[in-house]
């Protein structure tokens, strides 16, 4: 039988504010987080195959209790990328999803906003590509991002967790000049930026 590792190659995207913090203000308020409410963009021209909406944002700072397994991804969108590949966007803000199953989206189109719904410690965008439209029953697939720039590197997961817990600046070692990368997946704990075009 096939071994399914559901979230293999997933990325949990976070964002830092100008002071290098993940959040500023009350830790328990999703709006304190730099990434909260930011636009979520379609990665490709694709049909929408599934949408879950209406689940509340969780208070950040602790994992929620008693989340049903089918609500673990929170508010979510699944796109059919073709060729047996599907994109999952998870933990979206309730009421922010602008598409429904059966719609077709264009690459770069705003399809939702980042939230903190489902089984999550803090607002972030969970994204991965999978081999079926069913997030819990699919295997994660490798994928490449066409272009990004590496602008810095964090000191590892422990340093990130400390900054996330305390609302303190994350120590980033700058990469100067930024390193342009094409057709790759960024490594863990890198600070990257995307061309704004």
JSON list of C-alpha atoms in Angstrom, two decimals:
[
{"chain": "A", "resi": 1, "resn": "UNK", "atom": "CA", "xyz": [0.00, 0.00, 0.00]},
{"chain": "A", "resi": 2, "resn": "UNK", "atom": "CA", "xyz": [0.91, 3.62, -0.47]},
{"chain": "A", "resi": 3, "resn": "UNK", "atom": "CA", "xyz": [2.37, 5.59, 2.45]},
{"chain": "A", "resi": 4, "resn": "UNK", "atom": "CA", "xyz": [0.56, 8.92, 2.83]},
{"chain": "A", "resi": 5, "resn": "UNK", "atom": "CA", "xyz": [2.38, 11.77, 4.54]},
{"chain": "A", "resi": 6, "resn": "UNK", "atom": "CA", "xyz": [-0.31, 14.40, 4.39]},
{"chain": "A", "resi": 7, "resn": "UNK", "atom": "CA", "xyz": [1.68, 17.58, 4.90]},
{"chain": "A", "resi": 8, "resn": "UNK", "atom": "CA", "xyz": [5.05, 16.66, 3.46]},
{"chain": "A", "resi": 9, "resn": "UNK", "atom": "CA", "xyz": [6.61, 19.73, 1.76]},
{"chain": "A", "resi": 10, "resn": "UNK", "atom": "CA", "xyz": [4.12, 22.08, 3.48]},
{"chain": "A", "resi": 11, "resn": "UNK", "atom": "CA", "xyz": [5.20, 25.62, 4.36]},
{"chain": "A", "resi": 12, "resn": "UNK", "atom": "CA", "xyz": [3.76, 27.61, 7.25]},
{"chain": "A", "resi": 13, "resn": "UNK", "atom": "CA", "xyz": [4.24, 31.21, 6.11]},
{"chain": "A", "resi": 14, "resn": "UNK", "atom": "CA", "xyz": [4.80, 33.88, 8.76]},
{"chain": "A", "resi": 15, "resn": "UNK", "atom": "CA", "xyz": [5.58, 37.56, 8.37]},
{"chain": "A", "resi": 16, "resn": "UNK", "atom": "CA", "xyz": [7.75, 39.95, 10.38]},
{"chain": "A", "resi": 17, "resn": "UNK", "atom": "CA", "xyz": [6.95, 43.60, 11.05]},
{"chain": "A", "resi": 18, "resn": "UNK", "atom": "CA", "xyz": [9.47, 46.42, 10.51]},
{"chain": "A", "resi": 19, "resn": "UNK", "atom": "CA", "xyz": [11.03, 45.65, 13.92]},
{"chain": "A", "resi": 20, "resn": "UNK", "atom": "CA", "xyz": [11.42, 41.95, 13.11]},
{"chain": "A", "resi": 21, "resn": "UNK", "atom": "CA", "xyz": [8.54, 40.83, 15.34]},
{"chain": "A", "resi": 22, "resn": "UNK", "atom": "CA", "xyz": [5.91, 38.21, 14.52]},
{"chain": "A", "resi": 23, "resn": "UNK", "atom": "CA", "xyz": [3.39, 40.18, 16.55]},
{"chain": "A", "resi": 24, "resn": "UNK", "atom": "CA", "xyz": [3.16, 43.44, 18.50]},
{"chain": "A", "resi": 25, "resn": "UNK", "atom": "CA", "xyz": [0.40, 44.01, 21.03]},
{"chain": "A", "resi": 26, "resn": "UNK", "atom": "CA", "xyz": [-1.72, 41.45, 22.84]},
{"chain": "A", "resi": 27, "resn": "UNK", "atom": "CA", "xyz": [-0.55, 37.92, 21.99]},
{"chain": "A", "resi": 28, "resn": "UNK", "atom": "CA", "xyz": [-4.12, 36.62, 22.29]},
{"chain": "A", "resi": 29, "resn": "UNK", "atom": "CA", "xyz": [-5.41, 39.02, 19.58]},
{"chain": "A", "resi": 30, "resn": "UNK", "atom": "CA", "xyz": [-5.00, 37.68, 16.02]},
{"chain": "A", "resi": 31, "resn": "UNK", "atom": "CA", "xyz": [-4.87, 41.27, 14.73]},
{"chain": "A", "resi": 32, "resn": "UNK", "atom": "CA", "xyz": [-1.57, 41.80, 16.64]},
{"chain": "A", "resi": 33, "resn": "UNK", "atom": "CA", "xyz": [0.20, 39.53, 14.14]},
{"chain": "A", "resi": 34, "resn": "UNK", "atom": "CA", "xyz": [1.98, 41.05, 11.14]},
{"chain": "A", "resi": 35, "resn": "UNK", "atom": "CA", "xyz": [0.55, 38.45, 8.75]},
{"chain": "A", "resi": 36, "resn": "UNK", "atom": "CA", "xyz": [-3.05, 38.55, 9.98]},
{"chain": "A", "resi": 37, "resn": "UNK", "atom": "CA", "xyz": [-5.53, 39.79, 7.37]},
{"chain": "A", "resi": 38, "resn": "UNK", "atom": "CA", "xyz": [-2.94, 39.83, 4.59]},
{"chain": "A", "resi": 39, "resn": "UNK", "atom": "CA", "xyz": [-4.03, 38.88, 1.08]},
{"chain": "A", "resi": 40, "resn": "UNK", "atom": "CA", "xyz": [-3.86, 35.22, 0.07]},
{"chain": "A", "resi": 41, "resn": "UNK", "atom": "CA", "xyz": [-3.16, 34.81, -3.66]},
{"chain": "A", "resi": 42, "resn": "UNK", "atom": "CA", "xyz": [-3.95, 32.06, -6.15]},
{"chain": "A", "resi": 43, "resn": "UNK", "atom": "CA", "xyz": [-0.72, 30.35, -7.22]},
{"chain": "A", "resi": 44, "resn": "UNK", "atom": "CA", "xyz": [-2.05, 29.38, -10.66]},
{"chain": "A", "resi": 45, "resn": "UNK", "atom": "CA", "xyz": [-4.98, 29.68, -13.03]},
{"chain": "A", "resi": 46, "resn": "UNK", "atom": "CA", "xyz": [-7.12, 26.90, -11.63]},
{"chain": "A", "resi": 47, "resn": "UNK", "atom": "CA", "xyz": [-10.60, 25.73, -10.72]},
{"chain": "A", "resi": 48, "resn": "UNK", "atom": "CA", "xyz": [-11.64, 25.83, -7.06]},
{"chain": "A", "resi": 49, "resn": "UNK", "atom": "CA", "xyz": [-12.64, 22.34, -5.94]},
{"chain": "A", "resi": 50, "resn": "UNK", "atom": "CA", "xyz": [-13.41, 22.87, -2.24]},
{"chain": "A", "resi": 51, "resn": "UNK", "atom": "CA", "xyz": [-13.99, 25.68, 0.24]},
{"chain": "A", "resi": 52, "resn": "UNK", "atom": "CA", "xyz": [-14.60, 25.56, 3.99]},
{"chain": "A", "resi": 53, "resn": "UNK", "atom": "CA", "xyz": [-15.63, 28.84, 5.63]},
{"chain": "A", "resi": 54, "resn": "UNK", "atom": "CA", "xyz": [-17.35, 30.03, 8.79]},
{"chain": "A", "resi": 55, "resn": "UNK", "atom": "CA", "xyz": [-14.95, 28.64, 11.41]},
{"chain": "A", "resi": 56, "resn": "UNK", "atom": "CA", "xyz": [-13.85, 31.22, 14.00]},
{"chain": "A", "resi": 57, "resn": "UNK", "atom": "CA", "xyz": [-10.33, 32.51, 14.52]},
{"chain": "A", "resi": 58, "resn": "UNK", "atom": "CA", "xyz": [-8.71, 30.87, 17.54]},
{"chain": "A", "resi": 59, "resn": "UNK", "atom": "CA", "xyz": [-7.04, 32.98, 20.24]},
{"chain": "A", "resi": 60, "resn": "UNK", "atom": "CA", "xyz": [-3.30, 32.79, 19.50]},
{"chain": "A", "resi": 61, "resn": "UNK", "atom": "CA", "xyz": [-0.69, 31.70, 22.01]},
{"chain": "A", "resi": 62, "resn": "UNK", "atom": "CA", "xyz": [-1.97, 28.20, 22.70]},
{"chain": "A", "resi": 63, "resn": "UNK", "atom": "CA", "xyz": [-3.21, 25.27, 20.66]},
{"chain": "A", "resi": 64, "resn": "UNK", "atom": "CA", "xyz": [-7.01, 25.02, 20.69]},
{"chain": "A", "resi": 65, "resn": "UNK", "atom": "CA", "xyz": [-8.67, 22.17, 22.55]},
{"chain": "A", "resi": 66, "resn": "UNK", "atom": "CA", "xyz": [-11.29, 19.84, 21.07]},
{"chain": "A", "resi": 67, "resn": "UNK", "atom": "CA", "xyz": [-10.87, 20.72, 17.38]},
{"chain": "A", "resi": 68, "resn": "UNK", "atom": "CA", "xyz": [-12.57, 18.07, 15.26]},
{"chain": "A", "resi": 69, "resn": "UNK", "atom": "CA", "xyz": [-10.12, 16.45, 12.83]},
{"chain": "A", "resi": 70, "resn": "UNK", "atom": "CA", "xyz": [-12.16, 17.65, 9.85]},
{"chain": "A", "resi": 71, "resn": "UNK", "atom": "CA", "xyz": [-11.78, 21.24, 11.11]},
{"chain": "A", "resi": 72, "resn": "UNK", "atom": "CA", "xyz": [-7.99, 21.02, 11.67]},
{"chain": "A", "resi": 73, "resn": "UNK", "atom": "CA", "xyz": [-7.22, 23.10, 8.54]},
{"chain": "A", "resi": 74, "resn": "UNK", "atom": "CA", "xyz": [-9.78, 25.71, 9.58]},
{"chain": "A", "resi": 75, "resn": "UNK", "atom": "CA", "xyz": [-11.25, 27.78, 6.79]},
{"chain": "A", "resi": 76, "resn": "UNK", "atom": "CA", "xyz": [-9.57, 26.51, 3.66]},
{"chain": "A", "resi": 77, "resn": "UNK", "atom": "CA", "xyz": [-9.44, 26.49, -0.13]},
{"chain": "A", "resi": 78, "resn": "UNK", "atom": "CA", "xyz": [-8.38, 23.66, -2.45]},
{"chain": "A", "resi": 79, "resn": "UNK", "atom": "CA", "xyz": [-7.39, 24.46, -6.05]},
{"chain": "A", "resi": 80, "resn": "UNK", "atom": "CA", "xyz": [-7.00, 21.85, -8.82]},
{"chain": "A", "resi": 81, "resn": "UNK", "atom": "CA", "xyz": [-3.61, 22.56, -10.38]},
{"chain": "A", "resi": 82, "resn": "UNK", "atom": "CA", "xyz": [-4.05, 19.79, -12.97]},
{"chain": "A", "resi": 83, "resn": "UNK", "atom": "CA", "xyz": [-2.05, 16.61, -13.44]},
{"chain": "A", "resi": 84, "resn": "UNK", "atom": "CA", "xyz": [-3.31, 15.13, -10.18]},
{"chain": "A", "resi": 85, "resn": "UNK", "atom": "CA", "xyz": [-1.97, 18.06, -8.11]},
{"chain": "A", "resi": 86, "resn": "UNK", "atom": "CA", "xyz": [-4.05, 20.14, -5.70]},
{"chain": "A", "resi": 87, "resn": "UNK", "atom": "CA", "xyz": [-3.10, 23.22, -3.66]},
{"chain": "A", "resi": 88, "resn": "UNK", "atom": "CA", "xyz": [-4.35, 23.63, -0.08]},
{"chain": "A", "resi": 89, "resn": "UNK", "atom": "CA", "xyz": [-4.56, 26.99, 1.70]},
{"chain": "A", "resi": 90, "resn": "UNK", "atom": "CA", "xyz": [-5.45, 26.60, 5.40]},
{"chain": "A", "resi": 91, "resn": "UNK", "atom": "CA", "xyz": [-6.25, 28.64, 8.57]},
{"chain": "A", "resi": 92, "resn": "UNK", "atom": "CA", "xyz": [-7.96, 31.43, 6.60]},
{"chain": "A", "resi": 93, "resn": "UNK", "atom": "CA", "xyz": [-9.97, 34.24, 8.19]},
{"chain": "A", "resi": 94, "resn": "UNK", "atom": "CA", "xyz": [-13.70, 33.53, 8.44]},
{"chain": "A", "resi": 95, "resn": "UNK", "atom": "CA", "xyz": [-15.75, 35.46, 5.90]},
{"chain": "A", "resi": 96, "resn": "UNK", "atom": "CA", "xyz": [-12.69, 36.52, 3.89]},
{"chain": "A", "resi": 97, "resn": "UNK", "atom": "CA", "xyz": [-12.87, 33.81, 1.23]},
{"chain": "A", "resi": 98, "resn": "UNK", "atom": "CA", "xyz": [-13.94, 35.35, -2.09]},
{"chain": "A", "resi": 99, "resn": "UNK", "atom": "CA", "xyz": [-14.34, 32.14, -4.11]},
{"chain": "A", "resi": 100, "resn": "UNK", "atom": "CA", "xyz": [-16.55, 29.05, -4.05]},
{"chain": "A", "resi": 101, "resn": "UNK", "atom": "CA", "xyz": [-16.26, 25.53, -5.41]},
{"chain": "A", "resi": 102, "resn": "UNK", "atom": "CA", "xyz": [-16.68, 25.62, -9.19]},
{"chain": "A", "resi": 103, "resn": "UNK", "atom": "CA", "xyz": [-15.13, 29.08, -9.62]},
{"chain": "A", "resi": 104, "resn": "UNK", "atom": "CA", "xyz": [-12.01, 29.54, -11.75]},
{"chain": "A", "resi": 105, "resn": "UNK", "atom": "CA", "xyz": [-9.26, 31.72, -10.35]},
{"chain": "A", "resi": 106, "resn": "UNK", "atom": "CA", "xyz": [-6.41, 33.55, -12.08]},
{"chain": "A", "resi": 107, "resn": "UNK", "atom": "CA", "xyz": [-2.84, 33.44, -10.83]},
{"chain": "A", "resi": 108, "resn": "UNK", "atom": "CA", "xyz": [-2.29, 36.37, -8.44]},
{"chain": "A", "resi": 109, "resn": "UNK", "atom": "CA", "xyz": [-6.00, 36.80, -7.69]},
{"chain": "A", "resi": 110, "resn": "UNK", "atom": "CA", "xyz": [-6.82, 37.56, -4.04]},
{"chain": "A", "resi": 111, "resn": "UNK", "atom": "CA", "xyz": [-8.85, 34.56, -2.86]},
{"chain": "A", "resi": 112, "resn": "UNK", "atom": "CA", "xyz": [-8.91, 35.09, 0.94]},
{"chain": "A", "resi": 113, "resn": "UNK", "atom": "CA", "xyz": [-7.11, 36.68, 3.88]},
{"chain": "A", "resi": 114, "resn": "UNK", "atom": "CA", "xyz": [-4.78, 35.09, 6.41]},
{"chain": "A", "resi": 115, "resn": "UNK", "atom": "CA", "xyz": [-6.50, 34.10, 9.64]},
{"chain": "A", "resi": 116, "resn": "UNK", "atom": "CA", "xyz": [-6.11, 31.79, 12.62]},
{"chain": "A", "resi": 117, "resn": "UNK", "atom": "CA", "xyz": [-8.91, 29.24, 12.19]},
{"chain": "A", "resi": 118, "resn": "UNK", "atom": "CA", "xyz": [-8.55, 25.53, 12.91]},
{"chain": "A", "resi": 119, "resn": "UNK", "atom": "CA", "xyz": [-5.72, 23.77, 14.73]},
{"chain": "A", "resi": 120, "resn": "UNK", "atom": "CA", "xyz": [-3.18, 26.58, 14.93]},
{"chain": "A", "resi": 121, "resn": "UNK", "atom": "CA", "xyz": [-0.98, 28.29, 17.52]},
{"chain": "A", "resi": 122, "resn": "UNK", "atom": "CA", "xyz": [-0.74, 31.66, 15.77]},
{"chain": "A", "resi": 123, "resn": "UNK", "atom": "CA", "xyz": [-1.91, 33.35, 12.56]},
{"chain": "A", "resi": 124, "resn": "UNK", "atom": "CA", "xyz": [-0.04, 32.01, 9.55]},
{"chain": "A", "resi": 125, "resn": "UNK", "atom": "CA", "xyz": [-0.73, 30.72, 6.06]},
{"chain": "A", "resi": 126, "resn": "UNK", "atom": "CA", "xyz": [-0.39, 26.97, 5.67]},
{"chain": "A", "resi": 127, "resn": "UNK", "atom": "CA", "xyz": [0.19, 26.01, 2.03]},
{"chain": "A", "resi": 128, "resn": "UNK", "atom": "CA", "xyz": [1.06, 22.73, 0.38]},
{"chain": "A", "resi": 129, "resn": "UNK", "atom": "CA", "xyz": [0.51, 20.74, -2.80]},
{"chain": "A", "resi": 130, "resn": "UNK", "atom": "CA", "xyz": [-1.09, 17.29, -2.52]},
{"chain": "A", "resi": 131, "resn": "UNK", "atom": "CA", "xyz": [-2.03, 14.34, -4.70]},
{"chain": "A", "resi": 132, "resn": "UNK", "atom": "CA", "xyz": [-5.82, 14.43, -4.11]},
{"chain": "A", "resi": 133, "resn": "UNK", "atom": "CA", "xyz": [-8.41, 17.09, -3.25]},
{"chain": "A", "resi": 134, "resn": "UNK", "atom": "CA", "xyz": [-8.86, 15.56, 0.23]},
{"chain": "A", "resi": 135, "resn": "UNK", "atom": "CA", "xyz": [-6.36, 17.20, 2.62]},
{"chain": "A", "resi": 136, "resn": "UNK", "atom": "CA", "xyz": [-6.49, 14.48, 5.29]},
{"chain": "A", "resi": 137, "resn": "UNK", "atom": "CA", "xyz": [-6.24, 11.56, 2.85]},
{"chain": "A", "resi": 138, "resn": "UNK", "atom": "CA", "xyz": [-3.63, 12.86, 0.41]},
{"chain": "A", "resi": 139, "resn": "UNK", "atom": "CA", "xyz": [0.14, 12.74, 0.17]},
{"chain": "A", "resi": 140, "resn": "UNK", "atom": "CA", "xyz": [2.14, 15.94, 0.06]},
{"chain": "A", "resi": 141, "resn": "UNK", "atom": "CA", "xyz": [4.01, 16.62, -3.20]},
{"chain": "A", "resi": 142, "resn": "UNK", "atom": "CA", "xyz": [7.16, 18.65, -3.88]},
{"chain": "A", "resi": 143, "resn": "UNK", "atom": "CA", "xyz": [6.66, 21.89, -5.78]},
{"chain": "A", "resi": 144, "resn": "UNK", "atom": "CA", "xyz": [8.70, 24.91, -6.83]},
{"chain": "A", "resi": 145, "resn": "UNK", "atom": "CA", "xyz": [8.14, 28.65, -6.49]},
{"chain": "A", "resi": 146, "resn": "UNK", "atom": "CA", "xyz": [9.16, 30.42, -9.69]},
{"chain": "A", "resi": 147, "resn": "UNK", "atom": "CA", "xyz": [11.09, 33.30, -8.12]},
{"chain": "A", "resi": 148, "resn": "UNK", "atom": "CA", "xyz": [11.93, 34.73, -4.72]},
{"chain": "A", "resi": 149, "resn": "UNK", "atom": "CA", "xyz": [14.84, 36.42, -2.98]},
{"chain": "A", "resi": 150, "resn": "UNK", "atom": "CA", "xyz": [16.51, 35.16, 0.19]},
{"chain": "A", "resi": 151, "resn": "UNK", "atom": "CA", "xyz": [17.04, 38.26, 2.35]},
{"chain": "A", "resi": 152, "resn": "UNK", "atom": "CA", "xyz": [18.09, 36.64, 5.63]},
{"chain": "A", "resi": 153, "resn": "UNK", "atom": "CA", "xyz": [18.31, 33.53, 7.78]},
{"chain": "A", "resi": 154, "resn": "UNK", "atom": "CA", "xyz": [16.92, 32.86, 11.22]},
{"chain": "A", "resi": 155, "resn": "UNK", "atom": "CA", "xyz": [18.82, 31.05, 13.97]},
{"chain": "A", "resi": 156, "resn": "UNK", "atom": "CA", "xyz": [16.60, 27.96, 13.90]},
{"chain": "A", "resi": 157, "resn": "UNK", "atom": "CA", "xyz": [13.27, 26.66, 15.15]},
{"chain": "A", "resi": 158, "resn": "UNK", "atom": "CA", "xyz": [14.04, 27.26, 18.84]},
{"chain": "A", "resi": 159, "resn": "UNK", "atom": "CA", "xyz": [14.82, 30.95, 18.19]},
{"chain": "A", "resi": 160, "resn": "UNK", "atom": "CA", "xyz": [11.66, 31.28, 16.11]},
{"chain": "A", "resi": 161, "resn": "UNK", "atom": "CA", "xyz": [9.52, 29.66, 18.83]},
{"chain": "A", "resi": 162, "resn": "UNK", "atom": "CA", "xyz": [11.00, 32.03, 21.44]},
{"chain": "A", "resi": 163, "resn": "UNK", "atom": "CA", "xyz": [10.25, 35.10, 19.31]},
{"chain": "A", "resi": 164, "resn": "UNK", "atom": "CA", "xyz": [6.73, 33.79, 18.63]},
{"chain": "A", "resi": 165, "resn": "UNK", "atom": "CA", "xyz": [6.09, 33.15, 22.33]},
{"chain": "A", "resi": 166, "resn": "UNK", "atom": "CA", "xyz": [7.46, 36.47, 23.55]},
{"chain": "A", "resi": 167, "resn": "UNK", "atom": "CA", "xyz": [6.63, 38.91, 20.76]},
{"chain": "A", "resi": 168, "resn": "UNK", "atom": "CA", "xyz": [10.33, 39.77, 20.61]},
{"chain": "A", "resi": 169, "resn": "UNK", "atom": "CA", "xyz": [12.33, 40.53, 17.47]},
{"chain": "A", "resi": 170, "resn": "UNK", "atom": "CA", "xyz": [13.56, 37.45, 15.63]},
{"chain": "A", "resi": 171, "resn": "UNK", "atom": "CA", "xyz": [17.31, 37.54, 15.12]},
{"chain": "A", "resi": 172, "resn": "UNK", "atom": "CA", "xyz": [17.91, 37.45, 11.36]},
{"chain": "A", "resi": 173, "resn": "UNK", "atom": "CA", "xyz": [21.34, 37.23, 9.76]},
{"chain": "A", "resi": 174, "resn": "UNK", "atom": "CA", "xyz": [21.03, 39.36, 6.61]},
{"chain": "A", "resi": 175, "resn": "UNK", "atom": "CA", "xyz": [21.89, 37.94, 3.21]},
{"chain": "A", "resi": 176, "resn": "UNK", "atom": "CA", "xyz": [23.32, 40.91, 1.35]},
{"chain": "A", "resi": 177, "resn": "UNK", "atom": "CA", "xyz": [22.87, 41.35, -1.46]},
{"chain": "A", "resi": 178, "resn": "UNK", "atom": "CA", "xyz": [19.68, 39.27, -1.43]},
{"chain": "A", "resi": 179, "resn": "UNK", "atom": "CA", "xyz": [20.13, 35.92, -3.20]},
{"chain": "A", "resi": 180, "resn": "UNK", "atom": "CA", "xyz": [17.79, 35.48, -6.17]},
{"chain": "A", "resi": 181, "resn": "UNK", "atom": "CA", "xyz": [16.36, 31.97, -6.39]},
{"chain": "A", "resi": 182, "resn": "UNK", "atom": "CA", "xyz": [14.33, 30.46, -9.22]},
{"chain": "A", "resi": 183, "resn": "UNK", "atom": "CA", "xyz": [12.19, 27.30, -9.36]},
{"chain": "A", "resi": 184, "resn": "UNK", "atom": "CA", "xyz": [12.85, 26.06, -5.84]},
{"chain": "A", "resi": 185, "resn": "UNK", "atom": "CA", "xyz": [11.23, 25.65, -2.44]},
{"chain": "A", "resi": 186, "resn": "UNK", "atom": "CA", "xyz": [12.72, 27.81, 0.32]},
{"chain": "A", "resi": 187, "resn": "UNK", "atom": "CA", "xyz": [14.42, 26.06, 3.21]},
{"chain": "A", "resi": 188, "resn": "UNK", "atom": "CA", "xyz": [13.08, 26.30, 6.76]},
{"chain": "A", "resi": 189, "resn": "UNK", "atom": "CA", "xyz": [13.81, 29.47, 8.76]},
{"chain": "A", "resi": 190, "resn": "UNK", "atom": "CA", "xyz": [14.76, 31.61, 5.77]},
{"chain": "A", "resi": 191, "resn": "UNK", "atom": "CA", "xyz": [13.53, 35.18, 5.40]},
{"chain": "A", "resi": 192, "resn": "UNK", "atom": "CA", "xyz": [12.43, 35.70, 1.83]},
{"chain": "A", "resi": 193, "resn": "UNK", "atom": "CA", "xyz": [10.69, 38.33, -0.24]},
{"chain": "A", "resi": 194, "resn": "UNK", "atom": "CA", "xyz": [8.71, 38.16, -3.44]},
{"chain": "A", "resi": 195, "resn": "UNK", "atom": "CA", "xyz": [8.84, 40.58, -6.34]},
{"chain": "A", "resi": 196, "resn": "UNK", "atom": "CA", "xyz": [5.85, 42.85, -5.85]},
{"chain": "A", "resi": 197, "resn": "UNK", "atom": "CA", "xyz": [4.90, 42.84, -9.54]}
]
